[in-house]
XYZ file of C-alpha atoms in Angstrom:
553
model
C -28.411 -15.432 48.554
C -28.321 -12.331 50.335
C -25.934 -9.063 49.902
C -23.145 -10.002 52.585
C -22.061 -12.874 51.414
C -21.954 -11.655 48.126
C -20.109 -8.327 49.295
C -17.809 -11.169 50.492
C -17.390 -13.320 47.268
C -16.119 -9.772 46.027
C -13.805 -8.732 48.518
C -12.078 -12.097 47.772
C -12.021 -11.640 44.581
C -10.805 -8.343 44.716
C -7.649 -9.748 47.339
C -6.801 -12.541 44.681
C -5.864 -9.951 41.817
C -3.449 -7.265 43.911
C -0.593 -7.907 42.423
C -2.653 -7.817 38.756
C -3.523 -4.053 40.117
C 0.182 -2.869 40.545
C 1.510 -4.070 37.618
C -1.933 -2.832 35.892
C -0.987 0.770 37.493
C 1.869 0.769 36.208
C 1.485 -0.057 32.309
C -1.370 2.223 32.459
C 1.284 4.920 32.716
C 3.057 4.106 29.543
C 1.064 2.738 27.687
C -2.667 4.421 28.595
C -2.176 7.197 30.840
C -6.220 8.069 30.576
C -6.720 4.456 32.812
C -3.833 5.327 35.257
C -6.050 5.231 38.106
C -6.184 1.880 38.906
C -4.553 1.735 42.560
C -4.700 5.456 42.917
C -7.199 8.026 43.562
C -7.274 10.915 41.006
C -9.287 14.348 41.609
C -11.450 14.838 38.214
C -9.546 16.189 35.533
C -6.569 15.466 36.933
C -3.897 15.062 33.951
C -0.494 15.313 36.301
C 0.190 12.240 35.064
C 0.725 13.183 31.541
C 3.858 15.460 32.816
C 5.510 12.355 33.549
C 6.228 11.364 30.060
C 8.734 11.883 28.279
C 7.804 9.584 25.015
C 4.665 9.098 23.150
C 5.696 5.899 20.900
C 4.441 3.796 23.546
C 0.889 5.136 23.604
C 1.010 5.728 19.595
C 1.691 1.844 19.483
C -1.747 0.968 21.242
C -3.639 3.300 19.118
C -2.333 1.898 15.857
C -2.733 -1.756 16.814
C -6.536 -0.998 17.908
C -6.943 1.035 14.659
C -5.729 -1.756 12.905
C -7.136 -5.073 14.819
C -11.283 -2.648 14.726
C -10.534 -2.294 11.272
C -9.439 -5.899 10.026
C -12.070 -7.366 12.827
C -14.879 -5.367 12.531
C -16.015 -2.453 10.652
C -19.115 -0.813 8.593
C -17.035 -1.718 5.079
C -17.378 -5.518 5.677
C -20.614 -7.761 6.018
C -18.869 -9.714 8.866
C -21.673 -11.896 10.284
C -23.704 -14.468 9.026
C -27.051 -15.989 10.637
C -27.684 -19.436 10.198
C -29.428 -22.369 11.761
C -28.043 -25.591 13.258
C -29.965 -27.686 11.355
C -27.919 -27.474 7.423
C -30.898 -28.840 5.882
C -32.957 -25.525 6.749
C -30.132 -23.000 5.604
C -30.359 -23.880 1.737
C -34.427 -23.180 2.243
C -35.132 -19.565 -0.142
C -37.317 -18.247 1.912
C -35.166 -19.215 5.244
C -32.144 -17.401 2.895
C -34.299 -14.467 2.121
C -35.158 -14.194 5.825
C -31.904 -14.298 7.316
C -30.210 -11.917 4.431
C -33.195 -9.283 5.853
C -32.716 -9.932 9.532
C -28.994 -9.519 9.087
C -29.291 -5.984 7.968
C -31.525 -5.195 10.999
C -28.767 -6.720 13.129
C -25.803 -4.491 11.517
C -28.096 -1.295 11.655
C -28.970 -1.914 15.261
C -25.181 -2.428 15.521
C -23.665 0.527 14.369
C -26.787 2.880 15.050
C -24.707 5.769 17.076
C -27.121 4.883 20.041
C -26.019 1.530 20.469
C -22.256 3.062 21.543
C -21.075 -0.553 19.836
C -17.547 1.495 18.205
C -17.040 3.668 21.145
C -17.027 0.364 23.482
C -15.506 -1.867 20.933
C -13.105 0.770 19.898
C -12.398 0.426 24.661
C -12.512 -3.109 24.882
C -9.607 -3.412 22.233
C -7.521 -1.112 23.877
C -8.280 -2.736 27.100
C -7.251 -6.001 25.729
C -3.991 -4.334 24.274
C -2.720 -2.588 27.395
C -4.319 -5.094 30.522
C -4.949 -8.624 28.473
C -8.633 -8.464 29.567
C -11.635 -6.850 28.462
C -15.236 -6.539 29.459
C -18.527 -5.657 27.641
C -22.038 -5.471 28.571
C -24.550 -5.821 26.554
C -28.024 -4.561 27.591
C -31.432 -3.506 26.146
C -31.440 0.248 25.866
C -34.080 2.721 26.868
C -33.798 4.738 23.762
C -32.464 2.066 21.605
C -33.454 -1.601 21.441
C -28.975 -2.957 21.930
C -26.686 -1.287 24.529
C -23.173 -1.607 24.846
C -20.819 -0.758 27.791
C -16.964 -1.544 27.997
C -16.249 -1.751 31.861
C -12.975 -0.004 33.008
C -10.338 -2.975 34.402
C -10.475 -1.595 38.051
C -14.358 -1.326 37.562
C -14.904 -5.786 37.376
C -13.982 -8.847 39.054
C -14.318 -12.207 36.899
C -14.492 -16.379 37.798
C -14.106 -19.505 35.957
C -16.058 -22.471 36.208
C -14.417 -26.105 35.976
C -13.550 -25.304 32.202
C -11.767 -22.098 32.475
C -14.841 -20.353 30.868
C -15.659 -17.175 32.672
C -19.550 -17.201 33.774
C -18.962 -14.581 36.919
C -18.568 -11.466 36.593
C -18.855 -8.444 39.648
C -18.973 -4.904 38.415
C -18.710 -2.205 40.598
C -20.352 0.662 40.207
C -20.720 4.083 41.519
C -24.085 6.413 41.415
C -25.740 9.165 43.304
C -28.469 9.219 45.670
C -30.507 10.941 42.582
C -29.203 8.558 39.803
C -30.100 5.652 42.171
C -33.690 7.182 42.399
C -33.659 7.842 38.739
C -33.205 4.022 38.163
C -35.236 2.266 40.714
C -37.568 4.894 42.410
C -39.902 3.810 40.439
C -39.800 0.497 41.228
C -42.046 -1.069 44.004
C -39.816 -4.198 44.433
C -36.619 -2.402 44.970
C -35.071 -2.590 48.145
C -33.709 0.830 48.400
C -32.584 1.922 52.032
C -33.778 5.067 53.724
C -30.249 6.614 53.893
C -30.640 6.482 50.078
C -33.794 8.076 49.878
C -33.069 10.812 52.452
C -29.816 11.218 50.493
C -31.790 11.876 47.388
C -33.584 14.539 49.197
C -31.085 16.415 50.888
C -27.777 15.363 49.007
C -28.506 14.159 45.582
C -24.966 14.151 44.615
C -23.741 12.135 46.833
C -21.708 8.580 46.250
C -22.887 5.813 47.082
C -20.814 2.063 46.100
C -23.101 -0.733 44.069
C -21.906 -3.998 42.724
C -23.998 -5.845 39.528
C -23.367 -9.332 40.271
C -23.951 -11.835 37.377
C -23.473 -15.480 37.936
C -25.574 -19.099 36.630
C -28.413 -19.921 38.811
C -28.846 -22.782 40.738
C -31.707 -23.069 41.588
C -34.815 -22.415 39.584
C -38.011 -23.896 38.312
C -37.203 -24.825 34.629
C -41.376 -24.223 33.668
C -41.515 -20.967 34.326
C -40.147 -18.269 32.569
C -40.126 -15.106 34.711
C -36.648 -13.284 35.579
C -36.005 -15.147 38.355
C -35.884 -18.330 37.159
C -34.392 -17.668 34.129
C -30.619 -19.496 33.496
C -29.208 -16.763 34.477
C -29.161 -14.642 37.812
C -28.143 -10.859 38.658
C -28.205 -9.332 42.239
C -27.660 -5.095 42.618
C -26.084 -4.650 45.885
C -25.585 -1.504 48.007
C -22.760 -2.545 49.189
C -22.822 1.070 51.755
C -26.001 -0.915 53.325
C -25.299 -4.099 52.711
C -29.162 -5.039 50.959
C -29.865 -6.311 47.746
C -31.909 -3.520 46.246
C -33.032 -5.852 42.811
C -32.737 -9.248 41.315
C -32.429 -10.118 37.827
C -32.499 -12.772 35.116
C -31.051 -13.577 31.848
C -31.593 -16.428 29.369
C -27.779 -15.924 28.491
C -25.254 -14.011 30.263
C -24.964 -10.530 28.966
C -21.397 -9.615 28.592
C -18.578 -10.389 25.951
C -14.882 -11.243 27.874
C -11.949 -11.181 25.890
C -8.461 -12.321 27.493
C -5.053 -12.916 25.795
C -2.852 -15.534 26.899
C -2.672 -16.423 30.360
C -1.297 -18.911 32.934
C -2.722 -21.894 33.885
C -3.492 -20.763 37.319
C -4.848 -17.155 36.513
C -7.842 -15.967 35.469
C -6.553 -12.220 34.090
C -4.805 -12.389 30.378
C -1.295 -11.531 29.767
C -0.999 -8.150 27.655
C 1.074 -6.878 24.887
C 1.811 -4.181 26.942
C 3.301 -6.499 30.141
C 5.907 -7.777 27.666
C 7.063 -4.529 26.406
C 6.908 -3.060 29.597
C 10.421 -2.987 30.184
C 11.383 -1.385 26.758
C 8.650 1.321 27.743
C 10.644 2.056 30.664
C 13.843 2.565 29.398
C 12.156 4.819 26.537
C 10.552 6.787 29.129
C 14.085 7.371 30.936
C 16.214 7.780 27.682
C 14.043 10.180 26.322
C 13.946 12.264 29.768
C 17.738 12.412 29.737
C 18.126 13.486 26.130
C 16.008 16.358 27.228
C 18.169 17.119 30.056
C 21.318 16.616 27.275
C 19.558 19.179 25.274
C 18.980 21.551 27.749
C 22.665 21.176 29.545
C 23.893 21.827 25.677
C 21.548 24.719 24.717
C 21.184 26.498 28.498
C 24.700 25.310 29.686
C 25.499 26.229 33.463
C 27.346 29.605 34.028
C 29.677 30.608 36.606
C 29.328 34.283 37.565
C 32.226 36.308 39.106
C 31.382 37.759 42.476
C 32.598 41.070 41.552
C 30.212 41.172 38.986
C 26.986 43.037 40.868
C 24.485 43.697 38.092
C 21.305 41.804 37.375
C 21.956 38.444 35.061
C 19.890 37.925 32.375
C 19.865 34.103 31.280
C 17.431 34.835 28.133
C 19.176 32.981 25.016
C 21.566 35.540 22.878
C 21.138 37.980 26.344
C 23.820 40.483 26.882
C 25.953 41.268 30.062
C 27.231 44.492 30.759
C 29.708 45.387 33.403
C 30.288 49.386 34.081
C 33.866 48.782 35.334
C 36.258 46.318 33.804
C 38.037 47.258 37.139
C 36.163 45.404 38.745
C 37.283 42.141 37.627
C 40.383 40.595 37.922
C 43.118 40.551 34.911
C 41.511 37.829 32.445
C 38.407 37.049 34.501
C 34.985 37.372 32.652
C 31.694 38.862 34.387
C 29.897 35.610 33.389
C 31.590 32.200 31.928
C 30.528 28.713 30.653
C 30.851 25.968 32.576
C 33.448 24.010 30.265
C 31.252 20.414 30.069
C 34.365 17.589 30.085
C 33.282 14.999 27.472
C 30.352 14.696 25.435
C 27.224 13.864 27.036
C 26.249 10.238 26.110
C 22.827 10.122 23.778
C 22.401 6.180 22.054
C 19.600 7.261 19.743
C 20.290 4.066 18.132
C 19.552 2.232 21.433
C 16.433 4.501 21.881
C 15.275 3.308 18.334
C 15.958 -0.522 18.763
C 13.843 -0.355 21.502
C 10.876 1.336 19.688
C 11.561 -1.425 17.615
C 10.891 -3.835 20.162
C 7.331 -2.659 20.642
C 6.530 -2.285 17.427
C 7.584 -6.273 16.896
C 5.830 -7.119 20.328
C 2.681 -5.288 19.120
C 2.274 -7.225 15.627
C 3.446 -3.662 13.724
C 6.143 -4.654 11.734
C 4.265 -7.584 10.024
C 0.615 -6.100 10.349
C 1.254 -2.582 8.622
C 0.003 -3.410 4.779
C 3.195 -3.199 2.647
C 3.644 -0.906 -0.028
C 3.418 -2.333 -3.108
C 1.112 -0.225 -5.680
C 1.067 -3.935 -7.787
C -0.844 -5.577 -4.966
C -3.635 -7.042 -5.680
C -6.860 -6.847 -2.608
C -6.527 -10.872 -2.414
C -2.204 -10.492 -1.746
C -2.971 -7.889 0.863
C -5.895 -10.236 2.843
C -3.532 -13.270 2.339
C -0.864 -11.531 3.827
C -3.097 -9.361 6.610
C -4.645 -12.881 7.294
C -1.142 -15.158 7.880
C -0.073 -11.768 10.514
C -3.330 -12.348 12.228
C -2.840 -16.402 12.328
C 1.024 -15.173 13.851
C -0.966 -13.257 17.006
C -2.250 -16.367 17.922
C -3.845 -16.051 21.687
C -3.763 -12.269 21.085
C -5.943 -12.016 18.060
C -8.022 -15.126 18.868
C -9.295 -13.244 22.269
C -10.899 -10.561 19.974
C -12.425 -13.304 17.761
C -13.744 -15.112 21.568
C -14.726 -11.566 22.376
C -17.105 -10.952 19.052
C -18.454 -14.356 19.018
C -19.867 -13.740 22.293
C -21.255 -10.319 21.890
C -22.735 -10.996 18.727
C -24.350 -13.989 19.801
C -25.654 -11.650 22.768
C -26.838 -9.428 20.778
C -28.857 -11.421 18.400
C -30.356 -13.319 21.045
C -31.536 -9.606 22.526
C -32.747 -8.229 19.198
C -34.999 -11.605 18.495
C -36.547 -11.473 21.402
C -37.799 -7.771 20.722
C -39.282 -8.720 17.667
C -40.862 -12.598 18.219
C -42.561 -14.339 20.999
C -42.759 -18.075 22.192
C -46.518 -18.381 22.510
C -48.117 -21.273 24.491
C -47.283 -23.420 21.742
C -43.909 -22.974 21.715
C -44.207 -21.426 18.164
C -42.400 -18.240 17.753
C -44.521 -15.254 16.303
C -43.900 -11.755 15.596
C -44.905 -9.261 17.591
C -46.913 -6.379 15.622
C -45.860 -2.647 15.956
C -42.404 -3.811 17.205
C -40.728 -1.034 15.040
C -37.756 -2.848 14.239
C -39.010 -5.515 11.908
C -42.344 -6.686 10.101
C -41.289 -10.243 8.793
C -43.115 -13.437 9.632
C -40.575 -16.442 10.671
C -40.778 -18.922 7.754
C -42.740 -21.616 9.078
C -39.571 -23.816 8.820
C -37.931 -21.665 11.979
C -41.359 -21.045 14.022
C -41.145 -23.980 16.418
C -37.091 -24.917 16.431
C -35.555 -21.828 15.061
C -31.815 -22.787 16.588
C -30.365 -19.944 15.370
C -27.221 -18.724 16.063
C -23.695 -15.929 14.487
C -21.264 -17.304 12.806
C -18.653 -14.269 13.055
C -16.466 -13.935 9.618
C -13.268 -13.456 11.217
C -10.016 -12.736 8.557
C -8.109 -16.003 9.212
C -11.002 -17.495 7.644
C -11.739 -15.616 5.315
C -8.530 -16.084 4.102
C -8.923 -19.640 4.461
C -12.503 -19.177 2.132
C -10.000 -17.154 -0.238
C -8.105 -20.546 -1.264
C -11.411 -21.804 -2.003
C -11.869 -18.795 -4.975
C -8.895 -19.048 -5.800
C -9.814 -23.027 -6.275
C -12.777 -22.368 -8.460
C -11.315 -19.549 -10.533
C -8.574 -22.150 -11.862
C -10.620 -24.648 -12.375
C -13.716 -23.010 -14.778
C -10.618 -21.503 -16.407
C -9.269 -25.245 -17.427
C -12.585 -26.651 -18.108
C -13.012 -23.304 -20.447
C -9.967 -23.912 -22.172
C -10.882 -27.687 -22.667
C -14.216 -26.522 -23.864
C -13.150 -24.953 -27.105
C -11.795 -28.448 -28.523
C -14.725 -30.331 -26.383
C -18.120 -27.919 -25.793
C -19.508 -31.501 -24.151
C -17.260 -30.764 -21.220
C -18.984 -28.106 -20.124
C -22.026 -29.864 -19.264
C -19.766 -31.678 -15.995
C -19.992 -27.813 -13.994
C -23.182 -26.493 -12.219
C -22.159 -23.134 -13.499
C -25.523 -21.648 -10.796
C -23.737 -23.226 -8.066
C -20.210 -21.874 -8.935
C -21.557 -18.257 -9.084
C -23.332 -19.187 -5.637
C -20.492 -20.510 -3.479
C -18.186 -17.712 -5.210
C -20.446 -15.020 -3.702
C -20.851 -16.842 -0.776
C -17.079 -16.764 -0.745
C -16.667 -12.918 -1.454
C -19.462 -12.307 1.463
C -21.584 -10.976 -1.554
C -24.935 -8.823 -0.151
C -26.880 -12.049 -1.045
C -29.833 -9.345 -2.518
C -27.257 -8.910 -5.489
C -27.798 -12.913 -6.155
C -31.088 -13.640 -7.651
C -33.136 -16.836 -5.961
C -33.205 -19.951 -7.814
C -36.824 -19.912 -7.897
C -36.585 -16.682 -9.832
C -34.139 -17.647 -11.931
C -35.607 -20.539 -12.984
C -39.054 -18.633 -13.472
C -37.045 -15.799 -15.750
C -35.744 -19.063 -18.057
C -38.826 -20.945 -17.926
C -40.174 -17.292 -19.302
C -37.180 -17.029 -22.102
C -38.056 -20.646 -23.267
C -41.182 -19.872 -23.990
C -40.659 -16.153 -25.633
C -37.790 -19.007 -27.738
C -40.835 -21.220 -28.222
C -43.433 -18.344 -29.862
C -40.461 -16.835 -31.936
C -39.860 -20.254 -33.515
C -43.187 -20.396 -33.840
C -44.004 -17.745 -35.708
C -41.062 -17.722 -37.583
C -42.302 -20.589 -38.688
C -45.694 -19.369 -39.108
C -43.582 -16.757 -41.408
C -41.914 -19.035 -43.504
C -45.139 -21.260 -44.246
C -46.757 -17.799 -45.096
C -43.726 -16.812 -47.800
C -44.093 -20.405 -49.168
C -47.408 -20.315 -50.094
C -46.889 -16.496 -51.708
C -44.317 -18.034 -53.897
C -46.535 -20.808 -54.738
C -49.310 -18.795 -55.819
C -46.646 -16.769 -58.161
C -45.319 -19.792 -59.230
C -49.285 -21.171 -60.438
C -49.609 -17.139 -61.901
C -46.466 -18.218 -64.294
């Protein structure tokens, strides 16, 4: 491998999505003017483009689908992960339950720690996915902070599917200075950076220099060892200014998340929301500019001013005209006069709002927003938000692709700061690792297959029925129960209350272990046990006191 024929692979890459790029561009003004820079070159804080609009609904309609999608999805409210292993046997094991309840809290704290930037790129990558149909994450160990998490700007990556339309390459370009370059690998002996760099660093620290971060499988590699560069996968930094590879890397997994809506057969980028109501954004854009231009002809209408009329105009509204001698002017002739408009300026607000409509249907808004009904119960309002989300379809099952992937990242990151393989393949934790203290249980320490299983809504929903299941059922059997108590002995009332908070995505420390439940009735048994017991001993006491009496008498 070497850093031209990489620089290559890009450049291809790059030629194969061009006419992605334009129509990119041009959504990006409608819909998300802060990413219109996409085929153009803007100067830093260069906001012209916001001058060009004349209509906000467009980029109000991205915002409140993202609000909507990061709230239903994912947020801090909702416990929407769950750890388990691939062997079922293992996951009904207490202390493999009490071990992955634990570990799942480290997970969601790591998450939504501030230094993780998890929302802030989530929050990006949905948008992305709104406005382009593709989205990129990567998902790195942090200096400061043990998960990092990066949402890569359309223009900014290049991606490639393998035989079965699963993206495994990804190019991101990159920009840095000579002194951020330095910053990152000046301390490292094996990088390959070039003296132009280094001199750069010296003389010009701020200046640009172009890097791609090339991630791809690797092909070849000794499967014994277990260094970076023969892990699964392979990453190459390229100064693509010098043409070297300045460092090789290696992952076990690859570390980004891809999301992409629907798409053709024959392309790799998705199709967004915002393509299809690209043409309704348009005619917004160029209704609402002529309305303003109505308004203004109507308000500030033209004048026509006599040419004998030699003062200064003043065109301030409710501004008055003075002329010093009528004689001036011809018989019925005014200093200044209205241009007499002919007809009435056409403004269709009710074509303007039909197609706001349009978005809002294109965009999920009319069915998503949660009716209002003050009667509605929580379980209505999930059913409903749940059969919208199954209506997305490609749309909303990108995002779910999208989490799956970074979660699944993630935990394999965080497990690998905290255990070890050793050299007999047993996994063991490593001391001081500040995250977590907690042995494996010795049923995960040699095959510990663990893996996310993301709680996405449509499930949930589907879980819901289940409740819903249950809840009419103990009901029947309670109501059958007061002519037949026997009947009661066909439920496992433990397990009901188990799968219903299993159902509900209970905090599992809320639900006491069998083994302690069973200890806390073995204990009320036997406090039973010594109460009949001495009442007992009480009764044989009274006895005999009324026998003596009784002899007394």
């Amino acid at each position: 491998m070497n850093a031209k024929d990489l620089i290559r692979r890009a450049e291809s890459l790059e030629n194969d999505r061009s006419n992605f790029k334009n129509e990119w561009q041009e959504i990006a003004n409608y819909f998300r003017p802060i990413k219109s820079d996409i085929t153009i070159t803007k100067a830093e804080g260069d906001k012209s483009n916001f001058k060009k609009l004349f209509e906000s609904s467009p980029i109000n309609s991205v915002h409140e689908l993202k609000s909507i999608i990061i709230g239903t999805l994912f947020n801090r409210a909702i416990k929407p992960i769950q750890i388990e292993s691939e062997i079922e046997e293992i996951n009904e094991n207490d202390n493999v339950r009490d071990w992955i309840s634990e570990f799942t809290k480290v997970l969601l704290n790591q998450l939504f720690n501030s230094k993780s930037n998890f929302e802030r790129a989530f929050s990006e990558a949905t948008a992305d996915d709104i406005v382009f149909g593709t989205m990129l994450t990567l998902i790195e160990e942090g200096k400061n902070h043990p998960l990092k998490y990066t949402t890569i700007n359309i223009k900014n990556f290049l991606i490639a599917e393998n035989e079965e339309n699963v993206v495994d390459y990804v190019i991101i370009k990159d920009k840095k200075t000579a002194r951020q370059i330095m910053d990152k690998w000046g301390n490292n002996k094996e990088a390959n950076i070039s003296d132009k760099i280094r001199k750069a660093a010296e003389k010009e620290p701020f200046k640009v220099f172009d890097l791609q971060l090339h991630i791809m499988p690797r092909k070849e590699r000794e499967r014994n060892k277990i260094d970076l560069l023969n892990k699964e996968i392979a990453g190459y930094w390229v100064d693509v200014n010098n043409t070297l590879i300045i460092e090789e890397l290696g992952w076990d997994n690859l570390p980004f998340a891809v999301g992409r809506s629907e798409k053709a057969s024959n392309e790799v980028y998705g199709t967004s929301r915002c393509m299809m109501a690209l043409a309704d954004a348009r005619q917004i854009n160029e209704m609402s500019k002529q309305i303003n231009e109505a308004t203004e002809i109507i308000l500030k209408p033209s004048l026509v001013v006599n040419t004998a009329f030699k003062n200064r105009i003043s065109l301030r509204a409710g501004a008055l005209n003075y002329i010093e001698d009528k004689r001036e002017l011809a018989p019925g002739q005014r200093a200044i006069e209205q241009i007499g408009n002919i007809g009435n300026i056409p403004i269709n607000e009710n074509l303007l709002a039909r197609k706001q409509k349009n978005i809002e249907e294109i965009f999920f808004l009319d069915k998503l927003k949660v009716f209002d009904d003050a009667r509605a119960t929580a379980t209505q309002i999930m059913e409903i938000r749940a059969e919208s989300l199954r209506i997305m379809g490609d749309f909303i099952f990108s995002n779910i692709d999208y989490l799956d992937q970074l979660l699944n990242v993630s935990f394999d990151i965080l497990f690998k700061k905290i255990y070890f393989q050793n050299e007999n393949g047993q996994y063991v934790l490593l001391q001081n690792n500040g995250l977590f203290q907690k042995e494996l249980p010795k049923e995960l320490i040699s095959n510990p297959s663990l893996k996310i299983r993301y709680q996405n809504p449509i499930t949930q929903s589907q879980r819901m029925n289940e409740a819903v299941a249950i809840e009419k059922l103990v009901s029947y059997v309670v109501n059958i129960a007061q002519s037949n108590p026997e009947i009661l002995d066909v439920l496992d009332f433990d397990e009901i209350v188990r799968t219903y908070s299993d159902i509900l995505n209970v905090d599992p420390d809320l639900i006491k272990n069998p083994v302690v439940v069973e200890q806390i009735r073995q204990l009320r048994q036997q406090q039973m046990q010594m109460q009949q017991q001495l009442d007992q001993e009480q009764q044989a006491i009274q006895a005999a006191a009324i026998g003596r009496k009784s002899e007394i008498i």
